């Protein structure tokens, strides 16, 4: 079977978001169950058995794919629940599951050999030796690469692996290697790796003070906003801190990743899929972003050489970006 | 009574001048550590010592009776990173600590027993058993793993378990260099500013709390994780070794304090008080207790 090229994979935090993504041109959606077996364990998000069945029916009726993220790390006492989630995925008829834990990959391979496995970005595989290892041992067919490689480094990975490569195209920018960031658990006890959420809502406080609006994570002051500034969600790597007397976004500005301008390069490299981030966002957001990316991917496939990111697309995406700003992230070398 | 639990000195996470590194490891020859991890794990641009220099230190430490392990880089992105990794794997006499799965693949292919570093994210017995089948003879649990979770981990026979017991916690890795960013420099032209910060750069909250530590592409805890007062709780856990992470000042005293506490020569509370003299920042132990990592130590 020929490798897919530039599939558009969109976030489905809920059934309405799934339908919105499919209706606006996603080739596939990714979703998770309503617990900590996936890395977007936020209340009000994700799928129970009934919604999952309906979502799969809706997508498959339109010949689109549904992928399930099972990308957190099971622990001794709870391993069974992760394994049951794999069983659920297999019996529900999902097109692939997205995993990070080798033990769980072995379970899936043994019990559901037909089920297609993708390596999650939480698996922190940033080079072809690592990706090929998962391929050789568990037969993973696709790897989602962390948002830390330059495009040249991505090209080197693609050249040395039979595994399909999926890249992040748009949405929240994790500045750290995913799966290897414990900042949230250091601050509030819940780890993205095990609890499935970074800077979880229950640890978040907003407080108006004479000095301004303060946002805190388990009591730690993440940022303080003047009256004219809009207070953001206290994701701790995107707060303002003081280093040697200077207060600034010491790790990362609150901005979104947007690689639309790089689509011709991604096409040329043979990137299998573009992932859009944002399972915690609304169906309206999913619709807007999917629509723009569908148009852009169709355009680059029609005419790779003549592709130009249209100003209207970028304007539309900036409207829904964090801080109304976007960056090419690590794909663009000087970012570092 | 001498405890069977070993002490290990983790790899140097900071960028120190060449002479400082050489004289540091000269002192280590006389310290009561059983194992020493060597090599650059944080940033491929740090070149004060090359692999040959590390191998020279390794030989001297080995002659002094220490087990030596060569640690691989945690984030491997480029072909030159892979080239450096292959050289470490092919070093000959010394055991290797794998800090990502590219290293695991190479070590497995060579049939070499290895140490599974904490960044491999081993949280459950199935994954640990797989690592054992690939050749891991020792594992370092994720630094956030609590005492309770660790006690519930069935560890394969003959597999050693090493816990991060002292130092600023390595919490996150990025391809972006936050030290270069602080100085408004691009990573590729960083001027090696890390060398000016032998214990990292403190990142305070706007209330002046030392929250995190910037160490190039690595982000560490602001506080110093210490388990010196928990050594009595190791019975019933699979722990066979404790890792102490090098800091610039007082490391000889830190090692001596841990050794005395392990051997029962120093009661827990007294060890904690003694250690406080050498801490570069307040102590924390939240992870061990299953809470937020930054929670302060109460003895």
Coordinates of C-alpha atoms in Angstrom, one line a residue:
Chain A
X1 CA 0.0 0.0 0.0
X2 CA 1.4 3.4 -0.8
X3 CA 2.3 5.6 2.1
X4 CA -0.2 8.4 2.8
X5 CA 0.9 11.9 2.1
X6 CA -0.1 14.9 4.2
X7 CA -3.2 13.5 5.8
X8 CA -4.9 16.1 7.9
X9 CA -5.4 14.7 11.5
X10 CA -7.6 16.9 13.7
X11 CA -8.5 17.1 17.4
X12 CA -11.8 15.6 18.6
X13 CA -12.2 16.5 22.3
X14 CA -15.9 15.7 22.0
X15 CA -18.5 14.2 19.6
X16 CA -19.5 17.6 18.3
X17 CA -15.8 18.5 17.7
X18 CA -15.3 15.1 15.9
X19 CA -18.3 15.8 13.6
X20 CA -17.0 19.4 13.0
X21 CA -13.6 18.1 12.0
X22 CA -15.0 15.5 9.6
X23 CA -17.5 17.9 8.1
X24 CA -14.8 20.4 7.4
X25 CA -12.4 18.0 5.7
X26 CA -10.2 16.2 8.2
X27 CA -8.8 12.9 6.9
X28 CA -8.8 11.6 10.4
X29 CA -9.5 12.6 14.0
X30 CA -7.8 11.6 17.2
X31 CA -9.6 11.3 20.5
X32 CA -9.3 9.8 24.0
X33 CA -11.3 8.1 26.7
X34 CA -12.7 10.0 29.7
X35 CA -9.8 9.2 32.1
X36 CA -6.1 9.5 32.5
X37 CA -5.3 7.0 29.8
X38 CA -4.7 9.9 27.5
X39 CA -2.8 13.2 27.8
X40 CA -5.8 15.5 27.7
X41 CA -7.5 14.3 30.9
X42 CA -9.6 17.4 31.4
X43 CA -13.1 17.4 32.8
X44 CA -15.8 17.7 30.2
X45 CA -13.6 16.4 27.4
X46 CA -13.3 13.0 25.7
X47 CA -15.4 10.0 24.9
X48 CA -17.4 7.4 26.7
X49 CA -18.4 4.1 25.0
X50 CA -21.6 5.5 23.4
X51 CA -19.9 8.6 22.0
X52 CA -17.0 6.6 20.8
X53 CA -19.3 4.2 18.8
X54 CA -21.2 7.1 17.3
X55 CA -18.0 9.0 16.4
X56 CA -16.6 5.9 14.7
X57 CA -19.8 5.3 12.8
X58 CA -19.9 9.0 11.7
X59 CA -16.3 9.1 10.5
X60 CA -16.3 5.7 8.8
X61 CA -19.6 6.4 7.0
X62 CA -17.6 9.3 5.4
X63 CA -14.5 7.1 4.8
X64 CA -12.4 9.0 7.4
X65 CA -10.2 7.6 10.1
X66 CA -10.5 7.6 13.9
X67 CA -7.4 7.3 16.0
X68 CA -7.3 6.9 19.8
X69 CA -4.6 8.4 22.0
X70 CA -3.6 6.0 24.8
X71 CA -0.5 8.0 25.4
X72 CA 0.1 8.2 29.1
X73 CA 2.1 5.7 31.2
X74 CA 0.2 3.0 33.2
X75 CA 1.4 2.3 36.7
X76 CA 1.6 -1.0 38.7
X77 CA -1.8 -0.6 40.3
X78 CA -3.7 0.7 37.2
X79 CA -2.0 -1.3 34.3
X80 CA -5.2 -3.3 33.8
X81 CA -7.3 -0.2 33.0
X82 CA -4.8 0.8 30.2
X83 CA -4.9 -2.7 28.8
X84 CA -8.7 -2.6 28.8
X85 CA -8.6 0.7 26.9
X86 CA -6.5 -1.1 24.3
X87 CA -9.2 -3.9 24.1
X88 CA -11.9 -1.2 23.9
X89 CA -10.1 0.4 21.0
X90 CA -9.7 -2.9 19.2
X91 CA -13.3 -4.0 19.6
X92 CA -14.7 -0.5 18.7
X93 CA -13.0 -0.7 15.3
X94 CA -10.6 2.2 15.6
X95 CA -8.1 2.7 12.8
X96 CA -5.1 3.0 15.1
X97 CA -4.1 3.6 18.6
X98 CA -1.4 6.1 19.6
X99 CA 0.8 4.8 22.4
X100 CA 3.9 5.9 24.4
X101 CA 4.5 3.0 26.7
X102 CA 6.5 0.0 25.5
X103 CA 4.7 -2.4 27.9
X104 CA 1.4 -1.3 26.5
X105 CA 2.6 -1.7 22.9
X106 CA 3.6 -5.2 23.6
X107 CA 0.2 -5.9 25.0
X108 CA -1.5 -4.5 22.0
X109 CA 0.7 -6.4 19.6
X110 CA 0.1 -9.7 21.4
X111 CA -3.6 -9.4 21.9
X112 CA -4.7 -7.4 18.9
X113 CA -2.1 -8.0 16.1
X114 CA -4.4 -6.4 13.5
X115 CA -4.6 -3.1 15.4
X116 CA -2.4 -0.5 13.8
X117 CA 0.0 1.2 16.3
X118 CA 1.3 4.8 16.2
X119 CA 4.1 6.0 18.4
X120 CA 2.8 9.0 20.4
X121 CA 4.7 12.3 20.7
X122 CA 4.8 11.4 24.4
X123 CA 7.1 8.5 23.5
X124 CA 9.8 11.2 23.0
X125 CA 11.4 9.6 20.0
X126 CA 13.5 12.3 18.3
X127 CA 15.7 10.2 16.1
X128 CA 15.4 7.3 13.7
X129 CA 17.3 4.9 15.9
X130 CA 14.6 5.3 18.5
X131 CA 11.7 5.2 16.0
X132 CA 13.1 2.1 14.3
X133 CA 13.4 0.4 17.6
X134 CA 9.7 0.7 18.2
X135 CA 9.1 -0.4 14.7
X136 CA 11.2 -3.5 15.0
X137 CA 9.8 -4.6 18.4
X138 CA 6.2 -3.6 18.1
X139 CA 5.5 -2.9 14.5
X140 CA 4.6 0.7 14.9
X141 CA 3.6 2.2 11.6
X142 CA 3.6 5.8 12.3
X143 CA 5.5 8.1 14.7
X144 CA 4.5 11.6 15.9
X145 CA 7.7 13.5 16.3
X146 CA 8.1 16.0 19.2
X147 CA 8.1 19.6 18.3
X148 CA 11.8 20.1 18.9
X149 CA 13.4 19.1 15.6
X150 CA 14.4 21.4 12.8
X151 CA 13.1 20.6 9.3
X152 CA 16.5 19.4 8.3
X153 CA 16.5 17.0 11.2
X154 CA 13.1 15.8 10.3
X155 CA 14.3 15.1 6.8
X156 CA 17.1 13.0 8.1
X157 CA 14.6 11.0 10.2
X158 CA 12.4 10.4 7.2
X159 CA 15.3 9.2 5.1
X160 CA 16.3 6.6 7.6
X161 CA 13.0 4.9 8.6
X162 CA 10.2 2.9 7.0
X163 CA 7.9 4.4 9.6
X164 CA 5.4 7.1 8.5
X165 CA 6.2 10.5 10.1
X166 CA 3.5 12.7 11.5
X167 CA 4.3 16.3 12.4
X168 CA 2.5 19.0 14.4
X169 CA 1.2 21.7 12.1
X170 CA -0.8 24.0 14.3
X171 CA -1.9 24.7 17.8
X172 CA -0.4 24.9 21.3
X173 CA 3.4 24.7 21.3
X174 CA 5.1 22.4 23.8
X175 CA 8.5 23.9 24.2
X176 CA 9.8 20.8 26.0
X177 CA 10.1 17.3 24.6
X178 CA 6.8 15.8 25.4
X179 CA 6.9 12.8 27.7
X180 CA 10.0 14.3 29.3
X181 CA 8.5 17.3 31.1
X182 CA 7.7 17.1 34.8
X183 CA 7.4 20.8 35.4
X184 CA 3.6 20.4 36.1
X185 CA 4.1 17.5 38.5
X186 CA 6.9 19.4 40.3
X187 CA 4.5 22.3 40.9
X188 CA 1.2 20.5 41.6
X189 CA 1.8 16.8 41.9
X190 CA -0.1 15.7 38.8
X191 CA 2.1 14.6 36.0
X192 CA 1.3 14.7 32.3
X193 CA 2.9 11.3 32.1
X194 CA 0.5 9.6 34.6
X195 CA -2.4 12.0 35.3
X196 CA -2.7 13.0 31.7
X197 CA -2.8 16.8 32.1
X198 CA -0.3 19.6 32.3
X199 CA -1.3 22.5 34.7
X200 CA -4.6 20.8 35.5
X201 CA -7.7 22.9 36.2
X202 CA -8.1 21.9 39.8
X203 CA -4.7 23.4 40.7
X204 CA -5.4 26.7 38.9
X205 CA -6.4 29.9 40.7
X206 CA -7.1 33.4 39.2
X207 CA -7.0 36.2 41.8
X208 CA -7.5 40.0 41.3
X209 CA -5.1 41.8 43.5
X210 CA -4.0 45.5 43.8
X211 CA -0.9 44.5 41.8
X212 CA -3.0 43.0 39.0
X213 CA -4.7 39.8 38.1
X214 CA -2.6 36.9 39.3
X215 CA -2.6 33.3 38.0
X216 CA -1.4 30.6 40.2
X217 CA -0.7 26.9 39.9
X218 CA -1.0 25.2 43.3
X219 CA 0.0 28.5 44.9
X220 CA 3.0 29.2 42.6
X221 CA 2.7 32.5 41.0
X222 CA 2.8 31.8 37.2
X223 CA 2.0 35.3 36.0
X224 CA 0.6 38.7 36.9
X225 CA -1.3 40.9 34.5
X226 CA -1.7 44.6 34.3
X227 CA -5.2 46.0 33.8
X228 CA -4.8 46.3 30.0
X229 CA -3.5 42.7 29.6
X230 CA -5.6 39.7 29.1
X231 CA -4.9 37.0 31.7
X232 CA -3.9 33.6 30.1
X233 CA -4.3 30.1 31.4
X234 CA -1.5 29.4 33.9
X235 CA 0.4 26.9 31.8
X236 CA 3.6 27.2 33.7
X237 CA 6.1 27.2 30.9
X238 CA 4.3 30.1 29.4
X239 CA 4.4 32.4 32.4
X240 CA 6.6 35.3 33.2
X241 CA 9.4 34.8 35.7
X242 CA 12.4 36.7 37.0
X243 CA 15.9 35.7 36.0
X244 CA 18.8 37.8 37.2
X245 CA 16.6 40.9 37.8
X246 CA 14.8 40.6 34.4
X247 CA 11.1 39.6 34.3
X248 CA 10.1 38.0 31.0
X249 CA 8.7 34.8 29.4
X250 CA 11.8 32.9 30.5
X251 CA 10.8 29.6 28.7
X252 CA 8.2 30.5 26.0
X253 CA 5.8 33.2 25.0
X254 CA 2.1 32.3 25.0
X255 CA 2.0 31.6 21.3
X256 CA 0.8 28.9 18.9
X257 CA 2.8 26.8 16.4
X258 CA 1.8 27.4 12.8
X259 CA 3.8 25.7 10.0
X260 CA 1.4 26.5 7.2
X261 CA 4.3 28.2 5.3
X262 CA 6.3 25.0 5.4
X263 CA 3.7 22.8 3.7
X264 CA 5.7 22.5 0.4
X265 CA 8.7 21.3 2.4
X266 CA 6.6 18.8 4.3
X267 CA 5.1 17.6 1.0
X268 CA 8.6 17.3 -0.5
X269 CA 9.8 15.3 2.5
X270 CA 7.0 12.8 2.3
X271 CA 5.5 13.6 5.7
X272 CA 2.5 11.3 6.2
X273 CA 0.3 13.5 8.2
X274 CA -0.1 16.9 9.8
X275 CA -1.5 16.9 13.3
X276 CA -3.6 19.8 14.5
X277 CA -3.4 20.3 18.3
X278 CA -6.4 21.3 20.5
X279 CA -8.6 18.7 21.9
X280 CA -9.5 21.1 24.7
X281 CA -10.8 23.7 22.1
X282 CA -14.4 24.2 20.9
X283 CA -16.1 22.6 17.8
X284 CA -16.1 26.1 16.3
X285 CA -12.3 26.3 16.6
X286 CA -11.9 22.8 15.1
X287 CA -14.1 23.8 12.2
X288 CA -12.1 27.0 11.4
X289 CA -8.7 25.4 11.7
X290 CA -9.7 22.3 9.7
X291 CA -11.2 24.3 6.9
X292 CA -8.0 26.4 6.5
X293 CA -5.7 23.4 6.6
X294 CA -7.9 21.4 4.2
X295 CA -7.7 24.2 1.7
X296 CA -3.9 24.6 2.2
X297 CA -3.1 20.9 1.9
X298 CA -5.3 20.5 -1.2
X299 CA -3.5 23.5 -2.7
X300 CA 0.0 22.1 -2.0
X301 CA -0.9 18.7 -3.4
X302 CA -2.3 20.4 -6.6
X303 CA 0.7 22.5 -7.1
X304 CA 3.6 22.0 -4.7
X305 CA 6.0 24.5 -6.5
X306 CA 3.4 27.2 -6.8
X307 CA 2.1 27.0 -3.2
X308 CA 1.8 30.2 -1.3
X309 CA 0.3 30.5 2.2
X310 CA -2.6 32.8 1.5
X311 CA -2.9 35.9 3.8
X312 CA -6.5 35.1 4.5
X313 CA -5.6 31.6 5.8
X314 CA -2.9 33.1 8.1
X315 CA -5.3 35.8 9.3
X316 CA -7.9 33.2 10.1
X317 CA -5.5 31.0 12.0
X318 CA -4.0 34.0 13.9
X319 CA -7.5 34.8 15.1
X320 CA -7.7 31.5 16.9
X321 CA -4.1 31.4 18.1
X322 CA -2.9 31.7 21.6
X323 CA -2.0 35.4 22.2
X324 CA -3.0 35.9 18.5
X325 CA 0.7 35.1 17.7
X326 CA 2.3 32.3 15.8
X327 CA 5.7 30.8 15.4
X328 CA 7.5 28.2 13.3
X329 CA 8.9 26.8 16.4
X330 CA 11.9 24.5 16.2
X331 CA 11.4 23.8 12.5
X332 CA 12.9 27.2 12.0
X333 CA 16.4 27.0 13.3
X334 CA 16.9 30.6 14.8
X335 CA 14.0 30.0 17.2
X336 CA 16.4 28.1 19.4
Chain B
X1 CA 27.0 -1.6 60.1
X2 CA 27.7 -0.9 56.5
X3 CA 24.6 -0.8 54.4
X4 CA 24.4 -2.9 51.3
X5 CA 22.9 0.1 49.5
X6 CA 25.4 1.7 47.1
X7 CA 26.0 5.3 46.5
X8 CA 26.4 6.6 42.9
X9 CA 27.5 10.0 41.6
X10 CA 25.2 11.0 38.7
X11 CA 26.6 12.5 35.6
X12 CA 27.6 16.2 35.8
X13 CA 24.6 18.2 34.5
X14 CA 26.3 21.6 34.4
X15 CA 29.0 23.1 32.2
X16 CA 32.1 23.6 34.2
X17 CA 35.5 24.7 32.9
X18 CA 37.8 21.9 32.0
X19 CA 40.2 22.2 34.9
X20 CA 37.3 22.4 37.4
X21 CA 35.9 19.1 36.0
X22 CA 39.3 17.4 36.1
X23 CA 40.0 18.4 39.7
X24 CA 36.5 17.5 40.7
X25 CA 36.8 13.9 39.5
X26 CA 40.3 13.7 41.1
X27 CA 38.6 14.3 44.4
X28 CA 35.9 11.8 43.6
X29 CA 38.5 9.0 43.6
X30 CA 38.6 9.3 47.4
X31 CA 34.9 9.6 48.0
X32 CA 32.7 6.9 49.3
X33 CA 30.7 6.4 46.1
X34 CA 30.5 3.0 44.4
X35 CA 29.6 4.1 40.9
X36 CA 30.4 7.2 38.9
X37 CA 28.4 8.2 35.8
X38 CA 30.4 10.3 33.3
X39 CA 29.8 12.2 30.2
X40 CA 27.7 15.1 28.8
X41 CA 24.0 14.3 28.9
X42 CA 22.5 17.8 28.5
X43 CA 23.9 19.7 25.5
X44 CA 25.9 18.6 22.4
X45 CA 27.5 22.0 22.2
X46 CA 29.3 21.6 25.5
X47 CA 32.9 20.6 24.6
X48 CA 35.2 21.4 27.5
X49 CA 35.8 17.7 27.6
X50 CA 35.7 15.3 24.7
X51 CA 35.0 11.6 24.9
X52 CA 38.7 10.8 25.2
X53 CA 38.9 13.1 28.2
X54 CA 35.9 11.3 29.8
X55 CA 37.5 7.9 29.1
X56 CA 40.7 9.1 30.8
X57 CA 38.8 10.1 33.9
X58 CA 36.9 6.8 33.7
X59 CA 40.1 4.8 33.7
X60 CA 41.5 6.7 36.7
X61 CA 38.3 6.2 38.7
X62 CA 38.2 2.6 37.7
X63 CA 41.7 2.1 39.0
X64 CA 40.6 3.8 42.2
X65 CA 38.0 1.0 42.5
X66 CA 34.9 2.8 41.2
X67 CA 32.4 1.3 38.8
X68 CA 32.2 3.7 35.9
X69 CA 29.2 4.1 33.6
X70 CA 29.2 6.3 30.5
X71 CA 26.0 8.3 30.2
X72 CA 24.4 9.1 26.8
X73 CA 22.8 12.4 25.8
X74 CA 19.1 12.7 26.8
X75 CA 17.9 14.4 23.6
X76 CA 19.4 13.1 20.4
X77 CA 18.3 15.1 17.4
X78 CA 21.0 15.2 14.7
X79 CA 23.2 12.8 12.8
X80 CA 26.2 14.2 14.7
X81 CA 24.4 13.4 18.0
X82 CA 23.9 9.8 16.8
X83 CA 27.6 9.6 15.8
X84 CA 28.6 10.7 19.3
X85 CA 26.2 8.1 20.7
X86 CA 27.6 5.3 18.6
X87 CA 31.1 6.1 19.9
X88 CA 29.9 5.9 23.5
X89 CA 28.2 2.5 22.8
X90 CA 31.4 1.3 21.2
X91 CA 33.7 2.5 24.0
X92 CA 34.9 -1.0 24.9
X93 CA 35.2 -1.5 28.7
X94 CA 32.6 0.7 30.3
X95 CA 28.9 0.1 30.9
X96 CA 26.6 2.6 29.3
X97 CA 23.5 4.4 30.7
X98 CA 20.8 4.8 27.9
X99 CA 18.9 8.0 28.3
X100 CA 16.6 7.6 25.3
X101 CA 15.5 4.7 23.1
X102 CA 17.9 5.3 20.2
X103 CA 20.7 4.3 22.7
X104 CA 18.6 1.3 23.8
X105 CA 18.4 0.1 20.2
X106 CA 22.2 0.3 19.7
X107 CA 23.0 -1.3 23.0
X108 CA 20.5 -4.1 22.4
X109 CA 21.9 -4.8 18.9
X110 CA 25.4 -5.0 20.4
X111 CA 24.2 -7.3 23.1
X112 CA 25.6 -5.0 25.8
X113 CA 24.1 -4.9 29.3
X114 CA 23.1 -1.3 30.1
X115 CA 21.6 1.0 32.7
X116 CA 18.1 2.3 31.9
X117 CA 18.1 6.0 32.7
X118 CA 15.2 7.8 34.3
X119 CA 14.2 9.6 31.1
X120 CA 13.1 6.3 29.6
X121 CA 9.9 6.7 31.6
X122 CA 9.5 3.2 33.1
X123 CA 6.3 3.4 35.2
X124 CA 5.1 -0.2 35.2
X125 CA 6.4 -3.8 35.5
X126 CA 5.6 -4.7 31.9
X127 CA 7.9 -2.0 30.5
X128 CA 10.6 -2.8 33.1
X129 CA 10.5 -6.5 32.2
X130 CA 10.9 -5.6 28.5
X131 CA 13.9 -3.4 29.3
X132 CA 15.4 -6.3 31.2
X133 CA 14.9 -8.6 28.2
X134 CA 16.7 -6.0 26.1
X135 CA 19.7 -6.0 28.4
X136 CA 19.0 -3.5 31.2
X137 CA 20.7 -4.6 34.4
X138 CA 19.9 -1.5 36.4
X139 CA 17.1 1.1 36.1
X140 CA 16.5 4.5 37.4
X141 CA 12.8 5.2 38.0
X142 CA 11.3 8.5 36.8
X143 CA 12.3 11.1 39.4
X144 CA 8.6 11.7 40.1
X145 CA 7.9 8.1 41.2
X146 CA 6.8 7.9 44.9
X147 CA 8.1 5.5 47.5
X148 CA 4.6 3.8 47.5
X149 CA 4.6 3.3 43.7
X150 CA 8.2 2.1 43.8
X151 CA 7.4 -0.5 46.5
X152 CA 4.6 -1.8 44.3
X153 CA 6.9 -2.4 41.3
X154 CA 7.9 -6.0 40.8
X155 CA 11.5 -5.7 39.7
X156 CA 13.1 -8.6 37.7
X157 CA 15.6 -10.7 39.6
X158 CA 19.2 -9.4 39.4
X159 CA 17.9 -6.0 38.2
X160 CA 19.3 -3.1 40.3
X161 CA 17.1 -0.1 41.2
X162 CA 18.8 3.3 41.6
X163 CA 16.8 6.3 42.9
X164 CA 17.6 9.9 42.4
X165 CA 18.3 10.9 46.1
X166 CA 20.1 14.2 46.1
X167 CA 20.3 17.2 43.8
X168 CA 18.3 19.6 41.7
X169 CA 15.8 17.4 39.9
X170 CA 16.2 17.1 36.1
X171 CA 12.6 18.0 35.2
X172 CA 12.4 18.8 31.5
X173 CA 14.4 18.8 28.3
X174 CA 14.0 21.0 25.2
X175 CA 15.9 21.7 22.0
X176 CA 15.6 25.3 22.9
X177 CA 18.4 26.7 25.1
X178 CA 16.9 28.8 27.9
X179 CA 20.3 30.1 29.0
X180 CA 21.0 31.4 25.4
X181 CA 17.5 32.8 25.4
X182 CA 18.2 34.7 28.7
X183 CA 21.1 36.4 27.0
X184 CA 19.2 37.1 23.8
X185 CA 21.5 34.7 21.9
X186 CA 20.6 32.1 19.4
X187 CA 21.4 28.5 20.5
X188 CA 23.9 28.0 17.7
X189 CA 25.8 31.2 18.8
X190 CA 25.3 30.8 22.6
X191 CA 28.8 31.8 23.5
X192 CA 28.7 28.9 25.9
X193 CA 27.2 31.1 28.6
X194 CA 26.3 28.0 30.7
X195 CA 29.9 28.0 31.9
X196 CA 29.2 31.2 33.9
X197 CA 26.5 29.3 35.9
X198 CA 28.1 26.3 37.6
X199 CA 24.9 25.5 39.5
X200 CA 22.5 26.8 36.8
X201 CA 20.5 30.1 36.6
X202 CA 17.7 30.5 39.1
X203 CA 14.3 31.3 37.7
X204 CA 12.2 33.0 40.4
X205 CA 8.5 33.7 40.4
X206 CA 7.5 37.3 40.5
X207 CA 7.3 36.9 44.3
X208 CA 11.0 36.0 44.5
X209 CA 10.5 32.3 45.0
X210 CA 13.3 30.2 43.5
X211 CA 10.9 28.1 41.4
X212 CA 13.1 26.5 38.7
X213 CA 16.7 26.3 37.5
X214 CA 17.7 27.0 33.9
X215 CA 20.6 24.8 32.8
X216 CA 20.9 25.3 29.0
X217 CA 18.4 23.0 27.3
X218 CA 17.5 21.4 30.6
X219 CA 15.1 22.7 33.2
X220 CA 15.7 21.7 36.8
X221 CA 13.9 22.2 40.1
X222 CA 14.7 25.3 42.1
X223 CA 14.8 23.3 45.3
X224 CA 17.2 20.5 46.1
X225 CA 15.5 17.1 46.2
X226 CA 16.9 15.2 49.2
X227 CA 16.0 11.8 50.6
X228 CA 18.6 11.7 53.4
X229 CA 16.0 11.6 56.1
X230 CA 14.0 8.8 54.3
X231 CA 16.8 6.2 54.2
X232 CA 15.0 4.2 56.9
X233 CA 12.1 3.7 54.5
X234 CA 14.1 1.9 51.9
X235 CA 13.5 -1.5 53.5
X236 CA 10.7 -3.2 51.5
X237 CA 11.5 -1.2 48.4
X238 CA 13.6 -2.6 45.6
X239 CA 16.2 0.2 46.0
X240 CA 19.8 -0.9 45.7
X241 CA 21.5 2.4 45.0
X242 CA 21.1 6.1 45.6
X243 CA 22.1 8.7 43.1
X244 CA 23.7 11.9 44.2
X245 CA 23.8 14.7 41.5
X246 CA 27.0 16.7 41.5
X247 CA 26.8 20.4 42.6
X248 CA 29.7 22.9 42.7
X249 CA 30.1 23.3 46.5
X250 CA 30.2 20.8 49.3
X251 CA 29.8 17.6 47.3
X252 CA 32.4 15.7 49.3
X253 CA 30.4 16.5 52.5
X254 CA 27.1 15.5 50.8
X255 CA 28.6 12.1 49.9
X256 CA 30.0 11.6 53.4
X257 CA 26.7 12.6 55.0
X258 CA 24.7 10.1 52.9
X259 CA 27.2 7.4 53.6
X260 CA 27.1 7.9 57.3
X261 CA 23.3 8.1 57.3
X262 CA 23.1 4.9 55.3
X263 CA 25.5 3.1 57.6
X264 CA 23.5 4.1 60.6
X265 CA 26.2 6.3 62.0
X266 CA 24.0 9.4 61.7
X267 CA 20.3 9.6 62.7
X268 CA 18.0 10.9 60.0
X269 CA 17.2 14.2 61.6
X270 CA 20.9 14.9 62.3
X271 CA 21.8 14.0 58.7
X272 CA 19.2 16.4 57.4
X273 CA 20.5 19.2 59.6
X274 CA 24.1 18.5 58.6
X275 CA 23.2 18.4 54.9
X276 CA 21.4 21.7 55.2
X277 CA 24.8 23.5 55.6
X278 CA 25.8 22.4 52.0
X279 CA 22.5 22.9 50.2
X280 CA 22.6 25.6 47.5
X281 CA 18.8 26.0 47.9
X282 CA 16.0 24.8 50.3
X283 CA 15.3 21.0 50.3
X284 CA 12.2 19.3 49.0
X285 CA 11.0 15.7 49.0
X286 CA 7.4 15.9 47.7
X287 CA 7.9 13.3 44.9
X288 CA 9.0 10.6 47.4
X289 CA 5.8 11.2 49.4
X290 CA 3.6 11.2 46.3
X291 CA 2.8 14.9 46.2
X292 CA 4.1 18.0 44.4
X293 CA 7.8 17.7 43.9
X294 CA 8.5 21.1 45.3
X295 CA 6.9 20.4 48.7
X296 CA 9.5 21.3 51.4
X297 CA 11.1 18.7 53.7
X298 CA 9.8 18.5 57.2
X299 CA 11.8 16.3 59.5

